[in-house]
């Protein structure tokens, strides 16, 4: 059996810490190896125990989770950070993901979502609460012309931009097809093309990359510049 994912929990509310530890204890592939209540003791603890994943509250009594996340990511053995918030997240989510946090969840999320997020970020993936992704999608400009990549901008056709905007809202292929009045197969082709160019392994990861601008595509989307669509 593979070793359990080593997790650290940092939250300034004792009940939240205890509740998180208790909830995670039911999953044998996850082990909580330390808890802390603030930025300073969280960083000191991380230096001692080298957790794989750190669950960090955005607002701490002696600082803020973003500052701690930045410090954890700069350690010789960096922790993969999942930020948790019970407050407004619009002002923090882009900053959090841009500095390198792998996840961003709201405290109202079910335990299963946290467990799935821990497993995802431990494998190098990203995870955000659906409502966070939807809020980020609301901020996308309707006339987006491309997404940053390591080699310029990934260019999307008008139809791909429409699919990308709906993808960030968590719509299924059927729902996107109905909205755009195209077939599910056509939607699937566009989604696969977008994922391939963003180097995304899942629809969720593609949605996060699109919403945050942290895309890792290698070049323009194939077919960019063509207005022909298969209905």
PDB file of C-alpha atoms in Angstrom:
ATOM      1  CA  UNK A   1       0.000   0.000   0.000  1.00  0.00           C
ATOM      2  CA  UNK A   2       1.426   3.444  -0.905  1.00  0.00           C
ATOM      3  CA  UNK A   3       2.485   5.749   1.903  1.00  0.00           C
ATOM      4  CA  UNK A   4      -0.183   8.101   3.206  1.00  0.00           C
ATOM      5  CA  UNK A   5      -0.160  11.725   2.068  1.00  0.00           C
ATOM      6  CA  UNK A   6       1.418  13.768   4.879  1.00  0.00           C
ATOM      7  CA  UNK A   7      -0.786  16.765   5.648  1.00  0.00           C
ATOM      8  CA  UNK A   8      -0.420  19.811   7.884  1.00  0.00           C
ATOM      9  CA  UNK A   9      -3.437  21.882   8.970  1.00  0.00           C
ATOM     10  CA  UNK A  10      -3.084  25.595   9.803  1.00  0.00           C
ATOM     11  CA  UNK A  11      -6.160  27.392  11.147  1.00  0.00           C
ATOM     12  CA  UNK A  12      -6.601  29.805  14.038  1.00  0.00           C
ATOM     13  CA  UNK A  13      -9.901  28.236  15.121  1.00  0.00           C
ATOM     14  CA  UNK A  14      -9.434  25.200  17.356  1.00  0.00           C
ATOM     15  CA  UNK A  15     -12.801  23.697  16.436  1.00  0.00           C
ATOM     16  CA  UNK A  16     -11.954  23.912  12.740  1.00  0.00           C
ATOM     17  CA  UNK A  17      -8.554  22.295  13.305  1.00  0.00           C
ATOM     18  CA  UNK A  18     -10.026  19.458  15.333  1.00  0.00           C
ATOM     19  CA  UNK A  19     -12.886  18.961  12.912  1.00  0.00           C
ATOM     20  CA  UNK A  20     -10.532  18.821   9.931  1.00  0.00           C
ATOM     21  CA  UNK A  21      -8.211  16.357  11.636  1.00  0.00           C
ATOM     22  CA  UNK A  22     -11.129  14.143  12.660  1.00  0.00           C
ATOM     23  CA  UNK A  23     -12.645  14.193   9.184  1.00  0.00           C
ATOM     24  CA  UNK A  24      -9.357  13.331   7.480  1.00  0.00           C
ATOM     25  CA  UNK A  25      -8.601  10.527   9.970  1.00  0.00           C
ATOM     26  CA  UNK A  26     -11.294   8.449   8.274  1.00  0.00           C
ATOM     27  CA  UNK A  27      -9.172   8.214   5.121  1.00  0.00           C
ATOM     28  CA  UNK A  28      -6.219   5.799   5.433  1.00  0.00           C
ATOM     29  CA  UNK A  29      -4.345   7.349   2.513  1.00  0.00           C
ATOM     30  CA  UNK A  30      -4.163  10.710   4.322  1.00  0.00           C
ATOM     31  CA  UNK A  31      -2.224  11.342   7.534  1.00  0.00           C
ATOM     32  CA  UNK A  32      -2.332  14.625   9.449  1.00  0.00           C
ATOM     33  CA  UNK A  33       1.224  14.995  10.730  1.00  0.00           C
ATOM     34  CA  UNK A  34       0.877  18.406  12.364  1.00  0.00           C
ATOM     35  CA  UNK A  35      -1.446  21.271  13.224  1.00  0.00           C
ATOM     36  CA  UNK A  36      -0.742  24.947  13.829  1.00  0.00           C
ATOM     37  CA  UNK A  37      -2.775  28.030  14.619  1.00  0.00           C
ATOM     38  CA  UNK A  38      -0.843  30.847  12.943  1.00  0.00           C
ATOM     39  CA  UNK A  39       1.694  31.957  10.386  1.00  0.00           C
ATOM     40  CA  UNK A  40       4.808  31.820  12.560  1.00  0.00           C
ATOM     41  CA  UNK A  41       4.171  28.462  14.232  1.00  0.00           C
ATOM     42  CA  UNK A  42       2.893  27.041  10.935  1.00  0.00           C
ATOM     43  CA  UNK A  43       6.136  27.886   9.168  1.00  0.00           C
ATOM     44  CA  UNK A  44       8.249  26.598  12.093  1.00  0.00           C
ATOM     45  CA  UNK A  45       6.309  23.332  12.113  1.00  0.00           C
ATOM     46  CA  UNK A  46       6.597  22.871   8.366  1.00  0.00           C
ATOM     47  CA  UNK A  47      10.363  23.225   8.575  1.00  0.00           C
ATOM     48  CA  UNK A  48      10.438  20.348  11.065  1.00  0.00           C
ATOM     49  CA  UNK A  49       7.976  17.902   9.521  1.00  0.00           C
ATOM     50  CA  UNK A  50       8.136  18.652   5.759  1.00  0.00           C
ATOM     51  CA  UNK A  51       4.457  18.026   4.959  1.00  0.00           C
ATOM     52  CA  UNK A  52       3.498  17.123   1.416  1.00  0.00           C
ATOM     53  CA  UNK A  53       0.304  19.168   1.574  1.00  0.00           C
ATOM     54  CA  UNK A  54      -0.518  22.147   3.779  1.00  0.00           C
ATOM     55  CA  UNK A  55      -4.134  23.170   4.339  1.00  0.00           C
ATOM     56  CA  UNK A  56      -3.981  26.845   5.255  1.00  0.00           C
ATOM     57  CA  UNK A  57      -6.717  29.279   6.287  1.00  0.00           C
ATOM     58  CA  UNK A  58      -6.539  32.518   4.304  1.00  0.00           C
ATOM     59  CA  UNK A  59      -6.883  34.633   7.461  1.00  0.00           C
ATOM     60  CA  UNK A  60      -4.759  33.817  10.503  1.00  0.00           C
ATOM     61  CA  UNK A  61      -4.550  35.500  13.870  1.00  0.00           C
ATOM     62  CA  UNK A  62      -0.924  36.595  13.429  1.00  0.00           C
ATOM     63  CA  UNK A  63      -0.826  37.124   9.692  1.00  0.00           C
ATOM     64  CA  UNK A  64      -2.461  35.788   6.586  1.00  0.00           C
ATOM     65  CA  UNK A  65      -2.493  32.519   4.727  1.00  0.00           C
ATOM     66  CA  UNK A  66      -1.140  34.031   1.528  1.00  0.00           C
ATOM     67  CA  UNK A  67       2.030  35.102   3.299  1.00  0.00           C
ATOM     68  CA  UNK A  68       2.404  31.668   4.889  1.00  0.00           C
ATOM     69  CA  UNK A  69       1.744  29.983   1.549  1.00  0.00           C
ATOM     70  CA  UNK A  70       4.514  32.019  -0.039  1.00  0.00           C
ATOM     71  CA  UNK A  71       6.911  30.959   2.731  1.00  0.00           C
ATOM     72  CA  UNK A  72       5.904  27.295   2.517  1.00  0.00           C
ATOM     73  CA  UNK A  73       6.482  27.307  -1.233  1.00  0.00           C
ATOM     74  CA  UNK A  74       9.973  28.740  -0.698  1.00  0.00           C
ATOM     75  CA  UNK A  75      11.113  25.996   1.691  1.00  0.00           C
ATOM     76  CA  UNK A  76      13.901  23.602   0.608  1.00  0.00           C
ATOM     77  CA  UNK A  77      11.195  20.933   0.531  1.00  0.00           C
ATOM     78  CA  UNK A  78       8.141  22.974  -0.585  1.00  0.00           C
ATOM     79  CA  UNK A  79       4.688  22.012   0.608  1.00  0.00           C
ATOM     80  CA  UNK A  80       1.806  21.962  -1.837  1.00  0.00           C
ATOM     81  CA  UNK A  81      -0.647  24.474  -0.470  1.00  0.00           C
ATOM     82  CA  UNK A  82      -4.426  24.356  -0.379  1.00  0.00           C
ATOM     83  CA  UNK A  83      -5.893  27.626   0.858  1.00  0.00           C
ATOM     84  CA  UNK A  84      -9.237  27.555   2.669  1.00  0.00           C
ATOM     85  CA  UNK A  85     -11.492  30.539   3.228  1.00  0.00           C
ATOM     86  CA  UNK A  86     -14.767  31.236   4.925  1.00  0.00           C
ATOM     87  CA  UNK A  87     -14.827  34.831   3.709  1.00  0.00           C
ATOM     88  CA  UNK A  88     -14.930  36.625   0.397  1.00  0.00           C
ATOM     89  CA  UNK A  89     -12.397  34.969  -1.887  1.00  0.00           C
ATOM     90  CA  UNK A  90     -12.516  37.222  -4.956  1.00  0.00           C
ATOM     91  CA  UNK A  91      -9.737  39.443  -3.658  1.00  0.00           C
ATOM     92  CA  UNK A  92      -7.415  36.523  -2.909  1.00  0.00           C
ATOM     93  CA  UNK A  93      -7.983  33.653  -5.306  1.00  0.00           C
ATOM     94  CA  UNK A  94      -6.025  34.995  -8.277  1.00  0.00           C
ATOM     95  CA  UNK A  95      -3.136  36.023  -6.042  1.00  0.00           C
ATOM     96  CA  UNK A  96      -3.153  32.641  -4.323  1.00  0.00           C
ATOM     97  CA  UNK A  97      -3.033  30.630  -7.530  1.00  0.00           C
ATOM     98  CA  UNK A  98      -0.536  32.947  -9.198  1.00  0.00           C
ATOM     99  CA  UNK A  99       1.952  32.629  -6.341  1.00  0.00           C
ATOM    100  CA  UNK A 100       1.825  28.850  -6.620  1.00  0.00           C
ATOM    101  CA  UNK A 101      -0.942  27.528  -4.351  1.00  0.00           C
ATOM    102  CA  UNK A 102      -2.346  24.334  -5.827  1.00  0.00           C
ATOM    103  CA  UNK A 103      -5.832  24.568  -4.383  1.00  0.00           C
ATOM    104  CA  UNK A 104      -8.424  27.033  -3.177  1.00  0.00           C
ATOM    105  CA  UNK A 105     -11.539  25.847  -1.329  1.00  0.00           C
ATOM    106  CA  UNK A 106     -14.327  27.435   0.645  1.00  0.00           C
ATOM    107  CA  UNK A 107     -14.987  26.227   4.197  1.00  0.00           C
ATOM    108  CA  UNK A 108     -18.552  25.365   3.278  1.00  0.00           C
ATOM    109  CA  UNK A 109     -17.259  22.707   0.869  1.00  0.00           C
ATOM    110  CA  UNK A 110     -18.078  19.090   1.794  1.00  0.00           C
ATOM    111  CA  UNK A 111     -15.353  16.935   3.333  1.00  0.00           C
ATOM    112  CA  UNK A 112     -15.218  14.837   0.163  1.00  0.00           C
ATOM    113  CA  UNK A 113     -14.160  17.917  -1.809  1.00  0.00           C
ATOM    114  CA  UNK A 114     -11.284  18.563   0.602  1.00  0.00           C
ATOM    115  CA  UNK A 115     -10.208  14.916   0.464  1.00  0.00           C
ATOM    116  CA  UNK A 116     -10.287  14.937  -3.340  1.00  0.00           C
ATOM    117  CA  UNK A 117      -8.339  18.217  -3.373  1.00  0.00           C
ATOM    118  CA  UNK A 118      -5.621  16.787  -1.120  1.00  0.00           C
ATOM    119  CA  UNK A 119      -5.237  13.759  -3.360  1.00  0.00           C
ATOM    120  CA  UNK A 120      -5.200  15.929  -6.468  1.00  0.00           C
ATOM    121  CA  UNK A 121      -2.553  18.412  -5.326  1.00  0.00           C
ATOM    122  CA  UNK A 122      -0.402  15.590  -3.928  1.00  0.00           C
ATOM    123  CA  UNK A 123      -0.249  14.316  -7.514  1.00  0.00           C
ATOM    124  CA  UNK A 124       0.682  17.759  -8.809  1.00  0.00           C
ATOM    125  CA  UNK A 125      -2.784  18.736  -9.955  1.00  0.00           C
ATOM    126  CA  UNK A 126      -4.899  21.799  -9.086  1.00  0.00           C
ATOM    127  CA  UNK A 127      -8.189  21.928  -7.231  1.00  0.00           C
ATOM    128  CA  UNK A 128     -10.662  24.729  -6.622  1.00  0.00           C
ATOM    129  CA  UNK A 129     -14.197  24.762  -5.287  1.00  0.00           C
ATOM    130  CA  UNK A 130     -16.775  24.891  -8.044  1.00  0.00           C
ATOM    131  CA  UNK A 131     -18.243  28.136  -6.735  1.00  0.00           C
ATOM    132  CA  UNK A 132     -14.762  29.674  -6.804  1.00  0.00           C
ATOM    133  CA  UNK A 133     -14.311  28.604 -10.427  1.00  0.00           C
ATOM    134  CA  UNK A 134     -17.711  30.048 -11.293  1.00  0.00           C
ATOM    135  CA  UNK A 135     -16.897  33.359  -9.629  1.00  0.00           C
ATOM    136  CA  UNK A 136     -13.616  33.530 -11.529  1.00  0.00           C
ATOM    137  CA  UNK A 137     -15.465  32.754 -14.755  1.00  0.00           C
ATOM    138  CA  UNK A 138     -17.773  35.693 -14.126  1.00  0.00           C
ATOM    139  CA  UNK A 139     -14.732  37.958 -14.240  1.00  0.00           C
ATOM    140  CA  UNK A 140     -13.538  36.729 -17.618  1.00  0.00           C
ATOM    141  CA  UNK A 141     -13.913  39.305 -20.353  1.00  0.00           C
ATOM    142  CA  UNK A 142     -16.431  38.282 -22.952  1.00  0.00           C
ATOM    143  CA  UNK A 143     -14.077  39.241 -25.771  1.00  0.00           C
ATOM    144  CA  UNK A 144     -10.995  37.370 -24.502  1.00  0.00           C
ATOM    145  CA  UNK A 145      -8.553  37.045 -27.378  1.00  0.00           C
ATOM    146  CA  UNK A 146      -6.139  34.498 -25.937  1.00  0.00           C
ATOM    147  CA  UNK A 147      -4.579  32.944 -22.890  1.00  0.00           C
ATOM    148  CA  UNK A 148      -0.956  33.489 -21.752  1.00  0.00           C
ATOM    149  CA  UNK A 149       1.396  30.577 -22.405  1.00  0.00           C
ATOM    150  CA  UNK A 150       5.121  30.010 -22.091  1.00  0.00           C
ATOM    151  CA  UNK A 151       5.545  30.989 -25.723  1.00  0.00           C
ATOM    152  CA  UNK A 152       3.276  33.964 -26.160  1.00  0.00           C
ATOM    153  CA  UNK A 153      -0.493  33.554 -26.178  1.00  0.00           C
ATOM    154  CA  UNK A 154      -2.620  30.543 -26.968  1.00  0.00           C
ATOM    155  CA  UNK A 155      -4.978  31.874 -29.629  1.00  0.00           C
ATOM    156  CA  UNK A 156      -8.556  30.694 -29.595  1.00  0.00           C
ATOM    157  CA  UNK A 157     -11.084  30.866 -32.395  1.00  0.00           C
ATOM    158  CA  UNK A 158     -14.343  32.677 -31.630  1.00  0.00           C
ATOM    159  CA  UNK A 159     -16.125  29.347 -31.085  1.00  0.00           C
ATOM    160  CA  UNK A 160     -13.319  28.046 -28.851  1.00  0.00           C
ATOM    161  CA  UNK A 161     -13.551  31.218 -26.782  1.00  0.00           C
ATOM    162  CA  UNK A 162     -17.260  30.551 -26.302  1.00  0.00           C
ATOM    163  CA  UNK A 163     -16.583  26.955 -25.272  1.00  0.00           C
ATOM    164  CA  UNK A 164     -13.780  28.081 -22.938  1.00  0.00           C
ATOM    165  CA  UNK A 165     -16.050  30.573 -21.189  1.00  0.00           C
ATOM    166  CA  UNK A 166     -18.714  27.902 -20.616  1.00  0.00           C
ATOM    167  CA  UNK A 167     -16.064  25.386 -19.538  1.00  0.00           C
ATOM    168  CA  UNK A 168     -14.985  27.659 -16.686  1.00  0.00           C
ATOM    169  CA  UNK A 169     -18.593  27.645 -15.481  1.00  0.00           C
ATOM    170  CA  UNK A 170     -18.553  23.884 -15.067  1.00  0.00           C
ATOM    171  CA  UNK A 171     -21.089  23.099 -17.812  1.00  0.00           C
ATOM    172  CA  UNK A 172     -21.234  19.605 -19.296  1.00  0.00           C
ATOM    173  CA  UNK A 173     -20.683  18.999 -23.010  1.00  0.00           C
ATOM    174  CA  UNK A 174     -24.420  18.537 -23.467  1.00  0.00           C
ATOM    175  CA  UNK A 175     -25.188  21.816 -21.704  1.00  0.00           C
ATOM    176  CA  UNK A 176     -22.557  23.657 -23.731  1.00  0.00           C
ATOM    177  CA  UNK A 177     -23.888  22.151 -26.942  1.00  0.00           C
ATOM    178  CA  UNK A 178     -27.417  23.240 -26.111  1.00  0.00           C
ATOM    179  CA  UNK A 179     -26.249  26.734 -25.223  1.00  0.00           C
ATOM    180  CA  UNK A 180     -24.187  27.144 -28.404  1.00  0.00           C
ATOM    181  CA  UNK A 181     -26.530  25.117 -30.622  1.00  0.00           C
ATOM    182  CA  UNK A 182     -23.817  22.731 -31.749  1.00  0.00           C
ATOM    183  CA  UNK A 183     -23.439  18.969 -31.275  1.00  0.00           C
ATOM    184  CA  UNK A 184     -21.904  17.319 -28.210  1.00  0.00           C
ATOM    185  CA  UNK A 185     -19.253  15.798 -30.462  1.00  0.00           C
ATOM    186  CA  UNK A 186     -18.251  19.241 -31.706  1.00  0.00           C
ATOM    187  CA  UNK A 187     -18.096  20.536 -28.135  1.00  0.00           C
ATOM    188  CA  UNK A 188     -15.933  17.557 -27.123  1.00  0.00           C
ATOM    189  CA  UNK A 189     -13.548  18.270 -29.998  1.00  0.00           C
ATOM    190  CA  UNK A 190     -13.181  21.900 -28.918  1.00  0.00           C
ATOM    191  CA  UNK A 191     -12.694  20.934 -25.259  1.00  0.00           C
ATOM    192  CA  UNK A 192     -10.003  18.382 -26.147  1.00  0.00           C
ATOM    193  CA  UNK A 193      -8.226  20.930 -28.344  1.00  0.00           C
ATOM    194  CA  UNK A 194      -8.297  23.544 -25.571  1.00  0.00           C
ATOM    195  CA  UNK A 195      -7.043  21.026 -22.980  1.00  0.00           C
ATOM    196  CA  UNK A 196      -4.240  19.880 -25.276  1.00  0.00           C
ATOM    197  CA  UNK A 197      -3.019  23.399 -25.960  1.00  0.00           C
ATOM    198  CA  UNK A 198      -3.170  24.348 -22.273  1.00  0.00           C
ATOM    199  CA  UNK A 199      -1.395  21.118 -21.323  1.00  0.00           C
ATOM    200  CA  UNK A 200      -4.286  20.422 -18.940  1.00  0.00           C
ATOM    201  CA  UNK A 201      -4.986  16.877 -17.754  1.00  0.00           C
ATOM    202  CA  UNK A 202      -8.625  17.470 -16.885  1.00  0.00           C
ATOM    203  CA  UNK A 203     -11.521  19.776 -17.625  1.00  0.00           C
ATOM    204  CA  UNK A 204     -11.245  21.247 -14.125  1.00  0.00           C
ATOM    205  CA  UNK A 205      -7.563  22.055 -14.593  1.00  0.00           C
ATOM    206  CA  UNK A 206      -8.306  23.645 -17.974  1.00  0.00           C
ATOM    207  CA  UNK A 207     -11.026  25.778 -16.378  1.00  0.00           C
ATOM    208  CA  UNK A 208      -8.638  26.972 -13.668  1.00  0.00           C
ATOM    209  CA  UNK A 209      -5.923  27.782 -16.203  1.00  0.00           C
ATOM    210  CA  UNK A 210      -8.348  29.740 -18.328  1.00  0.00           C
ATOM    211  CA  UNK A 211      -9.785  31.652 -15.392  1.00  0.00           C
ATOM    212  CA  UNK A 212      -6.434  32.533 -13.831  1.00  0.00           C
ATOM    213  CA  UNK A 213      -4.369  33.023 -16.983  1.00  0.00           C
ATOM    214  CA  UNK A 214      -1.840  30.411 -15.772  1.00  0.00           C
ATOM    215  CA  UNK A 215      -1.875  28.433 -19.006  1.00  0.00           C
ATOM    216  CA  UNK A 216       0.998  26.255 -20.146  1.00  0.00           C
ATOM    217  CA  UNK A 217       0.211  25.669 -23.791  1.00  0.00           C
ATOM    218  CA  UNK A 218       3.014  25.288 -26.303  1.00  0.00           C
ATOM    219  CA  UNK A 219       1.558  27.385 -29.070  1.00  0.00           C
ATOM    220  CA  UNK A 220      -1.532  28.521 -30.905  1.00  0.00           C
ATOM    221  CA  UNK A 221      -4.645  26.410 -30.902  1.00  0.00           C
ATOM    222  CA  UNK A 222      -4.749  24.345 -34.100  1.00  0.00           C
ATOM    223  CA  UNK A 223      -7.103  25.941 -36.554  1.00  0.00           C
ATOM    224  CA  UNK A 224      -6.813  29.396 -35.040  1.00  0.00           C
ATOM    225  CA  UNK A 225      -7.882  31.966 -37.564  1.00  0.00           C
ATOM    226  CA  UNK A 226     -10.421  29.676 -39.203  1.00  0.00           C
ATOM    227  CA  UNK A 227     -14.029  30.645 -38.747  1.00  0.00           C
ATOM    228  CA  UNK A 228     -15.446  27.406 -40.138  1.00  0.00           C
ATOM    229  CA  UNK A 229     -17.347  25.366 -37.546  1.00  0.00           C
ATOM    230  CA  UNK A 230     -18.849  21.924 -37.707  1.00  0.00           C
ATOM    231  CA  UNK A 231     -22.407  22.262 -36.481  1.00  0.00           C
TER     232      UNK A 231
END
